[in-house]
């Protein structure tokens, strides 16, 4: 290869590492053991000059000051205008629809599910020593992916995702905060020493130049980077952006265009102290009497804007869920880690797309066990309680540990509500006080939940 081919080619799977001279011998030994090709290509100097030497031609194909590469490029200036998001108040007809119809609709849209085969790990636990798929039925509804550092270690790493793109149509900053919040509630299922150990990768997508989008992007970046993350003690060391999320064309002489909404996709990474303490949505039936508790980070707000329920009925709403208090989210994480350390929680699943209904249904699917849920303790509007997508989680705890767990989360200012317990009939039963809202065999509801995946994979 010529010098320009070696220096400028964009071959994948090639990495550059900086190591101390004293570690070179150890580095070589590791590479030899792992049969990993490597080459020592140069050294770092204090001189701000980049020099590439070619021994074959006895010349320097690259020899230039660093300022040429990283000088003072012209700054880009944008003029942004604010465009108020005009949502629609959810029509009252949604609230009077039959509950059974709503349940089946909400469990089927693609955002609720993962149907892209086992390659997708956003909601599937990756296998490694000490880790199993979710129960003997291997239902892919895990909140985070967990691996061990080696085959004979219980330490590991966790990865989780968070995104709330539809909310940006109502409130850009709220969608960014909720994406980070969802990543935190997902990765909380793993045993992590400190919230500061979590690092975020931020993938921004925006139609730069489109009316109102630049201002929305600015306010969302400001909300995430200057406010929420510093309050949580979390950094965003890496990310990428795609700023051309708009396409335009002509069809039969008519101008057409599609503009994608502002989108922030968060990937959270963290070292894990003990992979064996990782929680999953797999409800346990071998630990005696237990109960299900709702951990509500939304403080009962139950904002329905952008929810799956609204979307399946061609509505959208005008008020989006949000992270109103970073300290509550931080307290939730600390309480979760204390509970993991003590082994007080049997199963865990975060509340996100589809709301509480999808959360408890997926836990039922993973455990192949029926559940009795009563919404009486969640407020006057059972529909909002069941389908809102505020941050939160459902946990299964033994009745002996219930009081201690409730006390721990209450002291962290996290709302705790009793939901119900497992049943012996293998049915999903949902009630509001003494009124039965929904009752179907778990297998029937799981079949409806799987239908999108089946149709997509058979297409």
PDB file of C-alpha atoms in Angstrom, residues 23-328:
ATOM      1  CA  UNK A  23       3.772  -1.070  29.469  1.00  0.00           C
ATOM      2  CA  UNK A  24       4.862  -1.998  25.940  1.00  0.00           C
ATOM      3  CA  UNK A  25       6.220  -5.425  26.872  1.00  0.00           C
ATOM      4  CA  UNK A  26       3.050  -6.306  28.811  1.00  0.00           C
ATOM      5  CA  UNK A  27       0.912  -5.056  25.934  1.00  0.00           C
ATOM      6  CA  UNK A  28       2.831  -7.251  23.476  1.00  0.00           C
ATOM      7  CA  UNK A  29       2.377 -10.274  25.732  1.00  0.00           C
ATOM      8  CA  UNK A  30      -1.385  -9.727  25.909  1.00  0.00           C
ATOM      9  CA  UNK A  31      -1.626  -9.384  22.118  1.00  0.00           C
ATOM     10  CA  UNK A  32       0.420 -12.546  21.586  1.00  0.00           C
ATOM     11  CA  UNK A  33      -1.750 -14.468  24.036  1.00  0.00           C
ATOM     12  CA  UNK A  34      -4.953 -13.323  22.348  1.00  0.00           C
ATOM     13  CA  UNK A  35      -3.511 -13.722  18.822  1.00  0.00           C
ATOM     14  CA  UNK A  36      -4.299 -10.074  18.137  1.00  0.00           C
ATOM     15  CA  UNK A  37      -2.325  -8.361  15.351  1.00  0.00           C
ATOM     16  CA  UNK A  38      -0.776  -5.074  16.391  1.00  0.00           C
ATOM     17  CA  UNK A  39       1.836  -2.559  15.329  1.00  0.00           C
ATOM     18  CA  UNK A  40       3.628   0.166  17.238  1.00  0.00           C
ATOM     19  CA  UNK A  41       3.287   3.096  14.875  1.00  0.00           C
ATOM     20  CA  UNK A  42       4.886   6.004  16.691  1.00  0.00           C
ATOM     21  CA  UNK A  43       5.165   8.079  19.799  1.00  0.00           C
ATOM     22  CA  UNK A  44       3.655  11.238  21.238  1.00  0.00           C
ATOM     23  CA  UNK A  45       5.902  14.305  21.589  1.00  0.00           C
ATOM     24  CA  UNK A  46       5.497  17.716  23.111  1.00  0.00           C
ATOM     25  CA  UNK A  47       6.261  19.328  19.766  1.00  0.00           C
ATOM     26  CA  UNK A  48       3.003  20.366  18.145  1.00  0.00           C
ATOM     27  CA  UNK A  49       3.922  18.816  14.827  1.00  0.00           C
ATOM     28  CA  UNK A  50       2.476  15.714  13.168  1.00  0.00           C
ATOM     29  CA  UNK A  51       5.088  13.783  11.210  1.00  0.00           C
ATOM     30  CA  UNK A  52       4.676  10.557   9.258  1.00  0.00           C
ATOM     31  CA  UNK A  53       7.919   8.907   8.154  1.00  0.00           C
ATOM     32  CA  UNK A  54       8.046   6.417   5.281  1.00  0.00           C
ATOM     33  CA  UNK A  55      11.161   4.264   5.514  1.00  0.00           C
ATOM     34  CA  UNK A  56      10.693   2.719   2.067  1.00  0.00           C
ATOM     35  CA  UNK A  57      10.768   6.029   0.228  1.00  0.00           C
ATOM     36  CA  UNK A  58      12.926   7.707   2.883  1.00  0.00           C
ATOM     37  CA  UNK A  59      10.685  10.738   3.108  1.00  0.00           C
ATOM     38  CA  UNK A  60       7.992  12.363   5.222  1.00  0.00           C
ATOM     39  CA  UNK A  61       4.668  12.179   3.402  1.00  0.00           C
ATOM     40  CA  UNK A  62       3.028  14.113   6.260  1.00  0.00           C
ATOM     41  CA  UNK A  63       4.895  16.859   8.092  1.00  0.00           C
ATOM     42  CA  UNK A  64       2.776  19.783   9.203  1.00  0.00           C
ATOM     43  CA  UNK A  65       1.948  21.853  12.289  1.00  0.00           C
ATOM     44  CA  UNK A  66      -0.980  20.696  14.395  1.00  0.00           C
ATOM     45  CA  UNK A  67      -2.543  24.122  13.979  1.00  0.00           C
ATOM     46  CA  UNK A  68      -3.210  23.292  10.343  1.00  0.00           C
ATOM     47  CA  UNK A  69      -5.428  20.384  11.442  1.00  0.00           C
ATOM     48  CA  UNK A  70      -6.846  21.869  14.622  1.00  0.00           C
ATOM     49  CA  UNK A  71      -6.549  25.574  14.033  1.00  0.00           C
ATOM     50  CA  UNK A  72      -9.361  28.070  14.290  1.00  0.00           C
ATOM     51  CA  UNK A  73     -12.057  26.955  11.893  1.00  0.00           C
ATOM     52  CA  UNK A  74     -14.766  29.475  11.090  1.00  0.00           C
ATOM     53  CA  UNK A  75     -17.607  29.321  13.567  1.00  0.00           C
ATOM     54  CA  UNK A  76     -21.049  28.461  12.288  1.00  0.00           C
ATOM     55  CA  UNK A  77     -23.769  30.910  13.190  1.00  0.00           C
ATOM     56  CA  UNK A  78     -27.434  30.006  13.153  1.00  0.00           C
ATOM     57  CA  UNK A  79     -30.455  32.168  13.716  1.00  0.00           C
ATOM     58  CA  UNK A  80     -33.103  30.203  15.569  1.00  0.00           C
ATOM     59  CA  UNK A  81     -36.746  31.032  15.989  1.00  0.00           C
ATOM     60  CA  UNK A  82     -39.100  29.622  18.568  1.00  0.00           C
ATOM     61  CA  UNK A  83     -42.156  27.811  17.294  1.00  0.00           C
ATOM     62  CA  UNK A  84     -44.635  26.899  19.975  1.00  0.00           C
ATOM     63  CA  UNK A  85     -45.629  23.253  19.915  1.00  0.00           C
ATOM     64  CA  UNK A  86     -49.381  23.040  19.640  1.00  0.00           C
ATOM     65  CA  UNK A  87     -50.513  19.686  20.956  1.00  0.00           C
ATOM     66  CA  UNK A  88     -54.040  18.433  21.098  1.00  0.00           C
ATOM     67  CA  UNK A  89     -55.903  17.759  24.296  1.00  0.00           C
ATOM     68  CA  UNK A  90     -56.726  14.077  24.411  1.00  0.00           C
ATOM     69  CA  UNK A  91     -60.308  13.585  23.361  1.00  0.00           C
ATOM     70  CA  UNK A  92     -62.582  12.297  26.087  1.00  0.00           C
ATOM     71  CA  UNK A  93     -63.647   9.413  23.855  1.00  0.00           C
ATOM     72  CA  UNK A  94     -60.389   7.636  24.746  1.00  0.00           C
ATOM     73  CA  UNK A  95     -61.405   7.465  28.394  1.00  0.00           C
ATOM     74  CA  UNK A  96     -64.721   5.786  27.657  1.00  0.00           C
ATOM     75  CA  UNK A  97     -63.372   3.117  25.318  1.00  0.00           C
ATOM     76  CA  UNK A  98     -63.592  -0.479  26.456  1.00  0.00           C
ATOM     77  CA  UNK A  99     -60.580  -1.308  28.586  1.00  0.00           C
ATOM     78  CA  UNK A 100     -59.990  -4.627  26.815  1.00  0.00           C
ATOM     79  CA  UNK A 101     -59.637  -2.909  23.433  1.00  0.00           C
ATOM     80  CA  UNK A 102     -57.175  -0.394  24.886  1.00  0.00           C
ATOM     81  CA  UNK A 103     -55.053  -3.129  26.453  1.00  0.00           C
ATOM     82  CA  UNK A 104     -54.671  -5.047  23.201  1.00  0.00           C
ATOM     83  CA  UNK A 105     -53.921  -1.906  21.200  1.00  0.00           C
ATOM     84  CA  UNK A 106     -51.238  -0.694  23.591  1.00  0.00           C
ATOM     85  CA  UNK A 107     -49.372  -4.013  23.709  1.00  0.00           C
ATOM     86  CA  UNK A 108     -48.927  -4.219  19.942  1.00  0.00           C
ATOM     87  CA  UNK A 109     -47.256  -1.001  18.565  1.00  0.00           C
ATOM     88  CA  UNK A 110     -43.610  -1.512  17.651  1.00  0.00           C
ATOM     89  CA  UNK A 111     -42.132   0.973  20.199  1.00  0.00           C
ATOM     90  CA  UNK A 112     -43.434  -1.266  22.992  1.00  0.00           C
ATOM     91  CA  UNK A 113     -41.570  -4.279  21.699  1.00  0.00           C
ATOM     92  CA  UNK A 114     -38.328  -5.668  20.411  1.00  0.00           C
ATOM     93  CA  UNK A 115     -38.854  -7.702  17.289  1.00  0.00           C
ATOM     94  CA  UNK A 116     -35.588  -7.350  15.376  1.00  0.00           C
ATOM     95  CA  UNK A 117     -34.382 -10.900  16.155  1.00  0.00           C
ATOM     96  CA  UNK A 118     -31.812 -11.835  18.820  1.00  0.00           C
ATOM     97  CA  UNK A 119     -29.350  -9.311  17.331  1.00  0.00           C
ATOM     98  CA  UNK A 120     -31.150  -6.583  19.249  1.00  0.00           C
ATOM     99  CA  UNK A 121     -29.869  -6.297  22.816  1.00  0.00           C
ATOM    100  CA  UNK A 122     -31.668  -3.171  23.998  1.00  0.00           C
ATOM    101  CA  UNK A 123     -34.128  -5.326  25.953  1.00  0.00           C
ATOM    102  CA  UNK A 124     -32.314  -8.651  25.979  1.00  0.00           C
ATOM    103  CA  UNK A 125     -29.736  -9.777  28.519  1.00  0.00           C
ATOM    104  CA  UNK A 126     -26.550 -10.874  26.773  1.00  0.00           C
ATOM    105  CA  UNK A 127     -25.325 -14.327  27.814  1.00  0.00           C
ATOM    106  CA  UNK A 128     -22.140 -14.630  29.809  1.00  0.00           C
ATOM    107  CA  UNK A 129     -21.074 -16.750  32.795  1.00  0.00           C
ATOM    108  CA  UNK A 130     -23.479 -16.201  35.655  1.00  0.00           C
ATOM    109  CA  UNK A 131     -26.155 -14.596  33.444  1.00  0.00           C
ATOM    110  CA  UNK A 132     -29.244 -16.277  32.026  1.00  0.00           C
ATOM    111  CA  UNK A 133     -31.972 -15.215  29.668  1.00  0.00           C
ATOM    112  CA  UNK A 134     -35.248 -14.266  31.260  1.00  0.00           C
ATOM    113  CA  UNK A 135     -36.512 -17.491  32.708  1.00  0.00           C
ATOM    114  CA  UNK A 136     -36.894 -20.857  31.003  1.00  0.00           C
ATOM    115  CA  UNK A 137     -39.058 -19.261  28.274  1.00  0.00           C
ATOM    116  CA  UNK A 138     -36.350 -16.717  27.314  1.00  0.00           C
ATOM    117  CA  UNK A 139     -38.717 -13.782  26.895  1.00  0.00           C
ATOM    118  CA  UNK A 140     -36.693 -10.796  25.575  1.00  0.00           C
ATOM    119  CA  UNK A 141     -37.886  -8.032  27.877  1.00  0.00           C
ATOM    120  CA  UNK A 142     -34.750  -7.253  29.912  1.00  0.00           C
ATOM    121  CA  UNK A 143     -33.996  -3.651  30.810  1.00  0.00           C
ATOM    122  CA  UNK A 144     -30.237  -3.788  30.211  1.00  0.00           C
ATOM    123  CA  UNK A 145     -27.548  -5.934  28.635  1.00  0.00           C
ATOM    124  CA  UNK A 146     -24.971  -7.368  31.044  1.00  0.00           C
ATOM    125  CA  UNK A 147     -21.686  -9.192  30.384  1.00  0.00           C
ATOM    126  CA  UNK A 148     -18.842 -10.402  32.570  1.00  0.00           C
ATOM    127  CA  UNK A 149     -15.290  -9.117  32.135  1.00  0.00           C
ATOM    128  CA  UNK A 150     -13.926 -12.676  31.848  1.00  0.00           C
ATOM    129  CA  UNK A 151     -15.295 -16.209  31.936  1.00  0.00           C
ATOM    130  CA  UNK A 152     -14.249 -16.715  35.550  1.00  0.00           C
ATOM    131  CA  UNK A 153     -15.341 -13.360  37.014  1.00  0.00           C
ATOM    132  CA  UNK A 154     -18.551 -12.011  38.499  1.00  0.00           C
ATOM    133  CA  UNK A 155     -17.616  -8.407  37.740  1.00  0.00           C
ATOM    134  CA  UNK A 156     -18.880  -7.029  34.473  1.00  0.00           C
ATOM    135  CA  UNK A 157     -20.378  -4.245  32.432  1.00  0.00           C
ATOM    136  CA  UNK A 158     -23.908  -3.070  31.723  1.00  0.00           C
ATOM    137  CA  UNK A 159     -25.418  -1.216  28.802  1.00  0.00           C
ATOM    138  CA  UNK A 160     -28.897   0.287  28.516  1.00  0.00           C
ATOM    139  CA  UNK A 161     -30.811   2.542  26.148  1.00  0.00           C
ATOM    140  CA  UNK A 162     -33.148   5.483  26.538  1.00  0.00           C
ATOM    141  CA  UNK A 163     -35.189   7.420  23.997  1.00  0.00           C
ATOM    142  CA  UNK A 164     -38.429   9.423  23.985  1.00  0.00           C
ATOM    143  CA  UNK A 165     -38.389  10.947  20.500  1.00  0.00           C
ATOM    144  CA  UNK A 166     -42.179  11.439  20.109  1.00  0.00           C
ATOM    145  CA  UNK A 167     -42.219  13.764  23.133  1.00  0.00           C
ATOM    146  CA  UNK A 168     -40.095  16.290  21.217  1.00  0.00           C
ATOM    147  CA  UNK A 169     -43.173  17.145  19.156  1.00  0.00           C
ATOM    148  CA  UNK A 170     -44.610  18.583  22.378  1.00  0.00           C
ATOM    149  CA  UNK A 171     -41.556  19.580  24.432  1.00  0.00           C
ATOM    150  CA  UNK A 172     -37.961  19.175  23.182  1.00  0.00           C
ATOM    151  CA  UNK A 173     -36.157  19.559  26.544  1.00  0.00           C
ATOM    152  CA  UNK A 174     -38.593  17.147  28.200  1.00  0.00           C
ATOM    153  CA  UNK A 175     -37.867  14.520  25.531  1.00  0.00           C
ATOM    154  CA  UNK A 176     -34.126  14.855  26.214  1.00  0.00           C
ATOM    155  CA  UNK A 177     -34.517  14.609  29.965  1.00  0.00           C
ATOM    156  CA  UNK A 178     -36.829  11.617  29.637  1.00  0.00           C
ATOM    157  CA  UNK A 179     -34.346   9.825  27.333  1.00  0.00           C
ATOM    158  CA  UNK A 180     -31.686  10.111  30.025  1.00  0.00           C
ATOM    159  CA  UNK A 181     -34.179   9.182  32.727  1.00  0.00           C
ATOM    160  CA  UNK A 182     -35.211   6.052  30.840  1.00  0.00           C
ATOM    161  CA  UNK A 183     -31.571   5.022  30.373  1.00  0.00           C
ATOM    162  CA  UNK A 184     -31.061   5.401  34.137  1.00  0.00           C
ATOM    163  CA  UNK A 185     -34.162   3.418  35.095  1.00  0.00           C
ATOM    164  CA  UNK A 186     -33.106   0.690  32.647  1.00  0.00           C
ATOM    165  CA  UNK A 187     -29.517   0.356  33.843  1.00  0.00           C
ATOM    166  CA  UNK A 188     -30.621   0.521  37.497  1.00  0.00           C
ATOM    167  CA  UNK A 189     -31.399  -3.197  37.209  1.00  0.00           C
ATOM    168  CA  UNK A 190     -27.631  -3.872  37.375  1.00  0.00           C
ATOM    169  CA  UNK A 191     -25.485  -3.643  40.518  1.00  0.00           C
ATOM    170  CA  UNK A 192     -23.510  -0.418  40.062  1.00  0.00           C
ATOM    171  CA  UNK A 193     -21.339   1.174  42.743  1.00  0.00           C
ATOM    172  CA  UNK A 194     -22.208   4.827  42.100  1.00  0.00           C
ATOM    173  CA  UNK A 195     -24.318   6.797  39.649  1.00  0.00           C
ATOM    174  CA  UNK A 196     -21.123   8.645  38.672  1.00  0.00           C
ATOM    175  CA  UNK A 197     -19.830   5.387  37.196  1.00  0.00           C
ATOM    176  CA  UNK A 198     -22.455   5.651  34.456  1.00  0.00           C
ATOM    177  CA  UNK A 199     -21.247   7.227  31.210  1.00  0.00           C
ATOM    178  CA  UNK A 200     -23.576   8.301  28.444  1.00  0.00           C
ATOM    179  CA  UNK A 201     -23.301   8.292  24.681  1.00  0.00           C
ATOM    180  CA  UNK A 202     -25.648  10.822  23.086  1.00  0.00           C
ATOM    181  CA  UNK A 203     -26.883  10.397  19.521  1.00  0.00           C
ATOM    182  CA  UNK A 204     -28.577  13.601  18.375  1.00  0.00           C
ATOM    183  CA  UNK A 205     -30.751  13.813  15.278  1.00  0.00           C
ATOM    184  CA  UNK A 206     -32.327  17.021  14.063  1.00  0.00           C
ATOM    185  CA  UNK A 207     -33.536  18.725  10.905  1.00  0.00           C
ATOM    186  CA  UNK A 208     -31.162  21.693  11.199  1.00  0.00           C
ATOM    187  CA  UNK A 209     -32.487  24.742   9.419  1.00  0.00           C
ATOM    188  CA  UNK A 210     -36.113  23.625   9.582  1.00  0.00           C
ATOM    189  CA  UNK A 211     -38.455  26.106  11.227  1.00  0.00           C
ATOM    190  CA  UNK A 212     -38.197  25.921  15.007  1.00  0.00           C
ATOM    191  CA  UNK A 213     -35.864  22.909  15.074  1.00  0.00           C
ATOM    192  CA  UNK A 214     -32.597  24.791  15.754  1.00  0.00           C
ATOM    193  CA  UNK A 215     -34.067  26.526  18.784  1.00  0.00           C
ATOM    194  CA  UNK A 216     -35.548  23.271  20.047  1.00  0.00           C
ATOM    195  CA  UNK A 217     -32.170  21.534  19.664  1.00  0.00           C
ATOM    196  CA  UNK A 218     -30.394  24.349  21.520  1.00  0.00           C
ATOM    197  CA  UNK A 219     -32.824  24.252  24.449  1.00  0.00           C
ATOM    198  CA  UNK A 220     -32.670  20.460  24.647  1.00  0.00           C
ATOM    199  CA  UNK A 221     -28.860  20.334  24.625  1.00  0.00           C
ATOM    200  CA  UNK A 222     -28.834  23.054  27.268  1.00  0.00           C
ATOM    201  CA  UNK A 223     -31.359  21.160  29.420  1.00  0.00           C
ATOM    202  CA  UNK A 224     -29.394  17.919  29.192  1.00  0.00           C
ATOM    203  CA  UNK A 225     -25.794  19.135  29.192  1.00  0.00           C
ATOM    204  CA  UNK A 226     -25.998  22.168  31.447  1.00  0.00           C
ATOM    205  CA  UNK A 227     -28.691  21.160  33.905  1.00  0.00           C
ATOM    206  CA  UNK A 228     -29.798  17.516  34.273  1.00  0.00           C
ATOM    207  CA  UNK A 229     -26.505  15.648  33.792  1.00  0.00           C
ATOM    208  CA  UNK A 230     -24.513  17.922  36.143  1.00  0.00           C
ATOM    209  CA  UNK A 231     -27.211  17.500  38.792  1.00  0.00           C
ATOM    210  CA  UNK A 232     -27.019  13.718  38.409  1.00  0.00           C
ATOM    211  CA  UNK A 233     -23.220  13.733  38.408  1.00  0.00           C
ATOM    212  CA  UNK A 234     -23.166  11.946  35.028  1.00  0.00           C
ATOM    213  CA  UNK A 235     -20.964  12.872  32.068  1.00  0.00           C
ATOM    214  CA  UNK A 236     -21.551  12.528  28.326  1.00  0.00           C
ATOM    215  CA  UNK A 237     -18.037  11.868  26.983  1.00  0.00           C
ATOM    216  CA  UNK A 238     -19.049  10.663  23.533  1.00  0.00           C
ATOM    217  CA  UNK A 239     -21.792  10.874  20.956  1.00  0.00           C
ATOM    218  CA  UNK A 240     -22.634  11.752  17.392  1.00  0.00           C
ATOM    219  CA  UNK A 241     -25.143  13.797  15.460  1.00  0.00           C
ATOM    220  CA  UNK A 242     -27.138  13.712  12.260  1.00  0.00           C
ATOM    221  CA  UNK A 243     -28.303  17.213  11.414  1.00  0.00           C
ATOM    222  CA  UNK A 244     -30.028  16.651   8.084  1.00  0.00           C
ATOM    223  CA  UNK A 245     -33.178  14.846   9.180  1.00  0.00           C
ATOM    224  CA  UNK A 246     -35.336  16.412   6.484  1.00  0.00           C
ATOM    225  CA  UNK A 247     -35.955  15.305   2.934  1.00  0.00           C
ATOM    226  CA  UNK A 248     -37.763  17.124   0.124  1.00  0.00           C
ATOM    227  CA  UNK A 249     -38.887  16.016  -3.322  1.00  0.00           C
ATOM    228  CA  UNK A 250     -41.369  16.734  -6.066  1.00  0.00           C
ATOM    229  CA  UNK A 251     -44.218  14.487  -7.063  1.00  0.00           C
ATOM    230  CA  UNK A 252     -46.271  15.349 -10.130  1.00  0.00           C
ATOM    231  CA  UNK A 253     -45.105  18.936  -9.885  1.00  0.00           C
ATOM    232  CA  UNK A 254     -46.007  19.256  -6.210  1.00  0.00           C
ATOM    233  CA  UNK A 255     -43.358  20.012  -3.583  1.00  0.00           C
ATOM    234  CA  UNK A 256     -43.303  17.472  -0.758  1.00  0.00           C
ATOM    235  CA  UNK A 257     -41.125  17.131   2.346  1.00  0.00           C
ATOM    236  CA  UNK A 258     -40.782  15.098   5.518  1.00  0.00           C
ATOM    237  CA  UNK A 259     -39.128  16.494   8.634  1.00  0.00           C
ATOM    238  CA  UNK A 260     -38.141  14.079  11.402  1.00  0.00           C
ATOM    239  CA  UNK A 261     -38.652  15.279  14.977  1.00  0.00           C
ATOM    240  CA  UNK A 262     -35.729  16.161  17.197  1.00  0.00           C
ATOM    241  CA  UNK A 263     -34.356  12.925  18.598  1.00  0.00           C
ATOM    242  CA  UNK A 264     -31.918  12.072  21.386  1.00  0.00           C
ATOM    243  CA  UNK A 265     -30.918   8.417  21.706  1.00  0.00           C
ATOM    244  CA  UNK A 266     -29.003   7.725  24.923  1.00  0.00           C
ATOM    245  CA  UNK A 267     -26.762   4.717  25.490  1.00  0.00           C
ATOM    246  CA  UNK A 268     -25.643   4.272  29.102  1.00  0.00           C
ATOM    247  CA  UNK A 269     -22.592   2.209  30.087  1.00  0.00           C
ATOM    248  CA  UNK A 270     -21.263   1.286  33.503  1.00  0.00           C
ATOM    249  CA  UNK A 271     -19.013  -1.224  35.254  1.00  0.00           C
ATOM    250  CA  UNK A 272     -20.960  -3.756  37.334  1.00  0.00           C
ATOM    251  CA  UNK A 273     -19.861  -4.949  40.761  1.00  0.00           C
ATOM    252  CA  UNK A 274     -21.570  -8.334  40.617  1.00  0.00           C
ATOM    253  CA  UNK A 275     -23.495  -9.583  37.596  1.00  0.00           C
ATOM    254  CA  UNK A 276     -25.268 -12.182  39.751  1.00  0.00           C
ATOM    255  CA  UNK A 277     -27.257  -9.404  41.419  1.00  0.00           C
ATOM    256  CA  UNK A 278     -28.721  -8.168  38.120  1.00  0.00           C
ATOM    257  CA  UNK A 279     -32.518  -8.000  38.219  1.00  0.00           C
ATOM    258  CA  UNK A 280     -34.841  -8.931  35.379  1.00  0.00           C
ATOM    259  CA  UNK A 281     -38.632  -8.739  34.812  1.00  0.00           C
ATOM    260  CA  UNK A 282     -38.885 -12.489  35.413  1.00  0.00           C
ATOM    261  CA  UNK A 283     -41.447 -12.813  38.212  1.00  0.00           C
ATOM    262  CA  UNK A 284     -40.370 -15.374  40.791  1.00  0.00           C
ATOM    263  CA  UNK A 285     -42.732 -18.058  42.003  1.00  0.00           C
ATOM    264  CA  UNK A 286     -40.210 -19.913  44.154  1.00  0.00           C
ATOM    265  CA  UNK A 287     -39.690 -17.303  46.880  1.00  0.00           C
ATOM    266  CA  UNK A 288     -42.880 -17.574  48.887  1.00  0.00           C
ATOM    267  CA  UNK A 289     -45.510 -14.871  49.205  1.00  0.00           C
ATOM    268  CA  UNK A 290     -44.667 -11.674  47.358  1.00  0.00           C
ATOM    269  CA  UNK A 291     -46.271  -8.462  46.162  1.00  0.00           C
ATOM    270  CA  UNK A 292     -45.854  -5.982  43.328  1.00  0.00           C
ATOM    271  CA  UNK A 293     -45.004  -2.336  44.070  1.00  0.00           C
ATOM    272  CA  UNK A 294     -45.015   0.666  41.754  1.00  0.00           C
ATOM    273  CA  UNK A 295     -42.102   3.091  42.147  1.00  0.00           C
ATOM    274  CA  UNK A 296     -43.501   6.333  40.712  1.00  0.00           C
ATOM    275  CA  UNK A 297     -40.917   8.965  39.782  1.00  0.00           C
ATOM    276  CA  UNK A 298     -43.648  11.076  38.191  1.00  0.00           C
ATOM    277  CA  UNK A 299     -45.149  11.914  41.594  1.00  0.00           C
ATOM    278  CA  UNK A 300     -48.625  11.067  40.333  1.00  0.00           C
ATOM    279  CA  UNK A 301     -48.486  13.554  37.444  1.00  0.00           C
ATOM    280  CA  UNK A 302     -49.713  10.929  34.934  1.00  0.00           C
ATOM    281  CA  UNK A 303     -49.060  13.144  31.895  1.00  0.00           C
ATOM    282  CA  UNK A 304     -50.345  11.381  28.776  1.00  0.00           C
ATOM    283  CA  UNK A 305     -48.792  13.424  25.948  1.00  0.00           C
ATOM    284  CA  UNK A 306     -46.998  11.302  23.346  1.00  0.00           C
ATOM    285  CA  UNK A 307     -48.088   8.045  24.985  1.00  0.00           C
ATOM    286  CA  UNK A 308     -48.708   4.855  23.044  1.00  0.00           C
ATOM    287  CA  UNK A 309     -52.362   4.971  24.117  1.00  0.00           C
ATOM    288  CA  UNK A 310     -52.760   8.416  22.573  1.00  0.00           C
ATOM    289  CA  UNK A 311     -51.000   7.400  19.374  1.00  0.00           C
ATOM    290  CA  UNK A 312     -53.008   4.241  18.700  1.00  0.00           C
ATOM    291  CA  UNK A 313     -56.184   6.346  18.839  1.00  0.00           C
ATOM    292  CA  UNK A 314     -54.706   8.997  16.486  1.00  0.00           C
ATOM    293  CA  UNK A 315     -54.324  11.506  19.302  1.00  0.00           C
ATOM    294  CA  UNK A 316     -51.152  12.986  20.804  1.00  0.00           C
ATOM    295  CA  UNK A 317     -51.799  15.181  23.814  1.00  0.00           C
ATOM    296  CA  UNK A 318     -50.421  18.546  24.866  1.00  0.00           C
ATOM    297  CA  UNK A 319     -48.438  17.794  28.054  1.00  0.00           C
ATOM    298  CA  UNK A 320     -45.386  15.511  28.005  1.00  0.00           C
ATOM    299  CA  UNK A 321     -43.922  13.488  30.871  1.00  0.00           C
ATOM    300  CA  UNK A 322     -40.760  15.058  32.275  1.00  0.00           C
ATOM    301  CA  UNK A 323     -37.993  14.747  34.863  1.00  0.00           C
ATOM    302  CA  UNK A 324     -39.199  17.406  37.269  1.00  0.00           C
ATOM    303  CA  UNK A 325     -36.630  16.797  40.014  1.00  0.00           C
ATOM    304  CA  UNK A 326     -33.185  15.317  39.314  1.00  0.00           C
ATOM    305  CA  UNK A 327     -32.694  14.562  43.010  1.00  0.00           C
ATOM    306  CA  UNK A 328     -35.639  12.121  42.951  1.00  0.00           C
TER     307      UNK A 328
END
